[in-house]
Every structure is written in C-alpha cells, then in structure tokens.
Short mmCIF file of C-alpha atoms in Angstrom, two decimals:
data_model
loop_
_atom_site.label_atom_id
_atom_site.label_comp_id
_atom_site.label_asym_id
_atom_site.label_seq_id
_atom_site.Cartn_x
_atom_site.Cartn_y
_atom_site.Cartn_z
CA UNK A 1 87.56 45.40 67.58
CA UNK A 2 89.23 44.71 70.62
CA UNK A 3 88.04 46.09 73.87
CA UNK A 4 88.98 49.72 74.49
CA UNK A 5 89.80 50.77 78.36
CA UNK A 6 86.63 53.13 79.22
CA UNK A 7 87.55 56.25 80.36
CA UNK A 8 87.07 56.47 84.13
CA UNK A 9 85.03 60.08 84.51
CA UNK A 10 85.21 61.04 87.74
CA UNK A 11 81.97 62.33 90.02
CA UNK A 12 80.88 65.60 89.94
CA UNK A 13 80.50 67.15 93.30
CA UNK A 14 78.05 69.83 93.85
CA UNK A 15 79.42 73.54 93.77
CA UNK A 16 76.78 74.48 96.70
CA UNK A 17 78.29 75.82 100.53
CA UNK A 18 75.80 75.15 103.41
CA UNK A 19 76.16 78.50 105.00
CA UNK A 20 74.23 77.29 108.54
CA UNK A 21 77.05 77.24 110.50
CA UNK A 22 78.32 80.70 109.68
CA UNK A 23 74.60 82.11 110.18
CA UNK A 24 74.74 80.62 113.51
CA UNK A 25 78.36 81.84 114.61
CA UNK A 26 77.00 85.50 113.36
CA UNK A 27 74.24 85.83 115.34
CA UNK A 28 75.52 84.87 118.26
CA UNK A 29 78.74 87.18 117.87
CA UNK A 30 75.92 89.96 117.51
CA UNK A 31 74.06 89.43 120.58
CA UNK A 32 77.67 89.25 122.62
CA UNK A 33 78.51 92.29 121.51
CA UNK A 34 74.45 93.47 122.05
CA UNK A 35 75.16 92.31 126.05
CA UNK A 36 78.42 93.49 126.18
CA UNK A 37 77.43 96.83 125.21
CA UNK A 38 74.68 96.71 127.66
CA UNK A 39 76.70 95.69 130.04
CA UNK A 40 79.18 98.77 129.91
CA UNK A 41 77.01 101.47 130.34
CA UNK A 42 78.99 103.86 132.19
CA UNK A 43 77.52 105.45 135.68
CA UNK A 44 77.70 109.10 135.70
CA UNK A 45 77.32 111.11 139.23
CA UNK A 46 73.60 112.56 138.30
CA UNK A 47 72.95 115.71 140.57
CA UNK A 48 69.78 117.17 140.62
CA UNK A 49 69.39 120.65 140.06
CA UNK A 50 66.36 121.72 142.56
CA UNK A 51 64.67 124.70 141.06
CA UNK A 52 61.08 124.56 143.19
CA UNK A 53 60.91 125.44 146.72
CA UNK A 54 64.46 127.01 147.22
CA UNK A 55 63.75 130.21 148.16
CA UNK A 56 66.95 132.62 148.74
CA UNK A 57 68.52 129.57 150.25
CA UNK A 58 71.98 130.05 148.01
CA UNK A 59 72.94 126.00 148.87
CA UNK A 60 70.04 124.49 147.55
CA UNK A 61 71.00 123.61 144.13
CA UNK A 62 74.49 122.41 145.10
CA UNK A 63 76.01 118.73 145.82
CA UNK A 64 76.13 117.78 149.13
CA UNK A 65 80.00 118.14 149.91
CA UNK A 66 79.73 115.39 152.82
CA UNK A 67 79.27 112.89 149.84
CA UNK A 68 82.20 113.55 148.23
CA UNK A 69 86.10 112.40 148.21
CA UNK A 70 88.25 113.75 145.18
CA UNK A 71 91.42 111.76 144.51
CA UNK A 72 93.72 113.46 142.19
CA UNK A 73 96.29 111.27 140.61
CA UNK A 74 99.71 112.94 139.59
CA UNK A 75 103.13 111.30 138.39
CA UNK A 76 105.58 108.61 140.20
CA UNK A 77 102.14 106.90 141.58
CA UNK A 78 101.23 109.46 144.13
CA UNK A 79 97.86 109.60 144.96
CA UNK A 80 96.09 112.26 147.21
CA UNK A 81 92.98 112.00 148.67
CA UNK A 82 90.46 114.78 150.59
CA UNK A 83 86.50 114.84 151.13
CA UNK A 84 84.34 117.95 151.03
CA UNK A 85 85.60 120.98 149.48
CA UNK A 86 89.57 121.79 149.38
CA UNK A 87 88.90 125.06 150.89
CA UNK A 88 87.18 123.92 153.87
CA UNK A 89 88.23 120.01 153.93
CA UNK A 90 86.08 117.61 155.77
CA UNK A 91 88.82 115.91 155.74
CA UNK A 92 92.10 117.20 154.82
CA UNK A 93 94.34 116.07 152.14
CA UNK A 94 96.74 113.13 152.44
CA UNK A 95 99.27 111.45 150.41
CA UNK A 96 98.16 107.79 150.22
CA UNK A 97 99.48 104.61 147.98
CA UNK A 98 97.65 102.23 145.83
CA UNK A 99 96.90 98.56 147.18
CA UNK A 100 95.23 96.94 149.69
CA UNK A 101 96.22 99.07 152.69
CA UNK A 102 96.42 102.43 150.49
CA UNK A 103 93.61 103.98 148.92
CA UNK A 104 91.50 100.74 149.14
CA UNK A 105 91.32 101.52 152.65
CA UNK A 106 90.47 104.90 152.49
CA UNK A 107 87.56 104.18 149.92
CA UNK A 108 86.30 101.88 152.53
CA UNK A 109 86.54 103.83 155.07
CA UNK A 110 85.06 106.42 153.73
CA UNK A 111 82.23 105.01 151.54
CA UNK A 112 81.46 103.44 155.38
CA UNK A 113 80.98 106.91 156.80
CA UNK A 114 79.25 108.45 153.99
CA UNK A 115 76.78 105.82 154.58
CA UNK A 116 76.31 105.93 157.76
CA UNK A 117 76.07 110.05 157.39
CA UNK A 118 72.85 109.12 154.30
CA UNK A 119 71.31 106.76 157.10
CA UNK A 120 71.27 109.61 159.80
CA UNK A 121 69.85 111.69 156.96
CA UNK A 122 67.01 109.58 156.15
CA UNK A 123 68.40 108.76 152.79
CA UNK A 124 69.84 105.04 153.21
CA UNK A 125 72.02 103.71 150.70
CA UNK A 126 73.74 106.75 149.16
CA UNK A 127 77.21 106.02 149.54
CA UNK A 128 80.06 108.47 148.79
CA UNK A 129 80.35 110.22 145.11
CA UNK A 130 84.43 110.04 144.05
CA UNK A 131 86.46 112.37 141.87
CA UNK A 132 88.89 111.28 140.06
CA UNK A 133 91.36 114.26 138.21
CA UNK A 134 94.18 112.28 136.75
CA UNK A 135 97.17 115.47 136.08
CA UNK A 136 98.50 115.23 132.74
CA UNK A 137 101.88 113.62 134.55
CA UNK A 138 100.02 110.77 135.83
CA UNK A 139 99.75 107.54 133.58
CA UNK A 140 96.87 105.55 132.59
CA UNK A 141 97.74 102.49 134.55
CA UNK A 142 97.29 104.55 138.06
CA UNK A 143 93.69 105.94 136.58
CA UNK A 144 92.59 102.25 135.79
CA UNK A 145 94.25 101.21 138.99
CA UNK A 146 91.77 103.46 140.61
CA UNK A 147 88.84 102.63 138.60
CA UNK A 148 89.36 98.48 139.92
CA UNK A 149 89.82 100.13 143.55
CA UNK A 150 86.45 101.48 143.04
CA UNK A 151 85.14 98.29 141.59
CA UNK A 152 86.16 96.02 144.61
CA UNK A 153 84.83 98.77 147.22
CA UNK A 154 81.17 98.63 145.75
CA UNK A 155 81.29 102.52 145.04
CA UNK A 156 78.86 103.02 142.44
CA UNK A 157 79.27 107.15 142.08
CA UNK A 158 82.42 108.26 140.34
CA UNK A 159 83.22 110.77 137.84
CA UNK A 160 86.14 111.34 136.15
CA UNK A 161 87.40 114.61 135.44
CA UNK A 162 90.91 116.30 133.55
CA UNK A 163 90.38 119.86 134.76
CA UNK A 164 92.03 120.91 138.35
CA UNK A 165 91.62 123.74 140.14
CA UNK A 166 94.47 126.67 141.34
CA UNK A 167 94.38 125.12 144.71
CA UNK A 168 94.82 121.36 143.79
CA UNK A 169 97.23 122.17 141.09
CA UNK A 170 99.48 123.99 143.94
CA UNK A 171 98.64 120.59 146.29
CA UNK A 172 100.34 118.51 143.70
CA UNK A 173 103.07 121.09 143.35
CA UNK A 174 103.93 121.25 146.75
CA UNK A 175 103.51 117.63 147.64
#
C-alpha cells in the first residue's frame, strides 16, 4: 500500500463570546444616563403659600411683585420685557432684542437690582424670578434663546408659561 495523503482536519475553535466588554460598556452607558438625568432636574419658581399669622392682611399669600420680570416672546424675534405687575409696572414694558446688549442686559440689570432690593430686605441672595410666555407666533429657537440668556446671567428662578393675559395679549398686538 502506498502512502495515502492524510486528510488535513482543521482546528476547532470554541463557539464561546466573552461578553466582558459589553457588560462594561452597559453599565457605564447606565450611570451616564443616571447623572445626566440628575443633572437636568428642572428648577421650578416654588412660592410659599403662608397660611399662619396672616391675619386680614389680603397680600400675604402672594409673590412679591418686586421679584419679578415677565418677558413675553411673540413672532419676528420681538421680545418685551416689564417687572412687577402689568397693571401697575415697576417698570414699564419695553421692546428689547436678543444678544449681548438686548435682553442679556436687561437680565443683568435687573437680577442686580432685585438683589440688591433682597439685601435691603434682609433676605440676601434671592435674585429676580423670570416669566417667560412664549405667544403661539413665536418660535422655539427665541424660547431656547432665552433659556441660554438666563443660563449665562446666573438667574436660577424662571418659569415658563403658554397662557397670557387680556392686557399682554393687547401689548403684543399693539407693539
């Protein structure tokens, strides 16, 4: 018998998938999103409704107007600003523009007397609450515009609201 070629057989290579790597990508895509989460708790205005010790005083329960600047946001990228209440402005309402020198201003200037206002009260620290109404003819790039305005001025108290009132809606109207 003559000498038959042997078959080659090749090696058998195990069927098994170390899975370490894709444990270790998992959990740390879970605890970014865990932070992140954490991290974008939103800050809501928080007033305190004072039921003890009011007595007929009618103004106890309500917001201190001093604190507060509403900014309503309607279409072409006009802004208008006031503090206090419309009906009896502290200050009065103005057309202003986004950027540097535009409502970034303002909010500084503003947030600078509100605190100054808190000191004189005793109550350092409490810097001014914004309102933001966005009209349904404004866009959202102007309303995220507004919330990075707010961001770079350090103002920690905003709120965000879609309903207007008579007067503002007749503002907007006639501005």
């Amino acid at each position: 018998m003559k000498n038959l070629p042997q078959k080659v057989r090749s090696k058998k290579l195990s069927s098994r998938v170390d899975l370490t790597a894709m444990v270790s990508v998992s959990f740390l895509l879970i605890i970014f999103f865990m932070v992140t989460i954490e991290l974008r708790k939103s800050r809501l205005i928080e007033y305190p409704i004072y039921n003890e010790g009011c007595g007929p005083i009618v103004e106890c329960g309500k917001p201190d107007e001093n604190r507060t600047m509403t900014i309503l946001l309607d279409k072409d990228n006009k802004i208008i600003t006031y503090s206090g209440l419309l009906f009896v402005p502290i200050e009065a309402p103005k057309e202003v523009a986004f950027g540097r020198n535009g409502i970034r201003k303002e909010l500084f200037r503003r947030n600078n007397n509100v605190l100054a206002y808190s000191a004189n009260l005793g109550k350092p620290g409490r810097g001014v609450e914004v309102v933001i109404k966005p009209s349904k003819k404004s866009n959202y790039g102007n309303l995220v515009d507004i919330l990075d305005e707010i961001k770079i001025t350090g103002i920690k108290s905003y709120l965000i609201v879609d309903q207007f009132s008579p007067e503002e809606e007749k503002l907007l109207a006639s501005n």
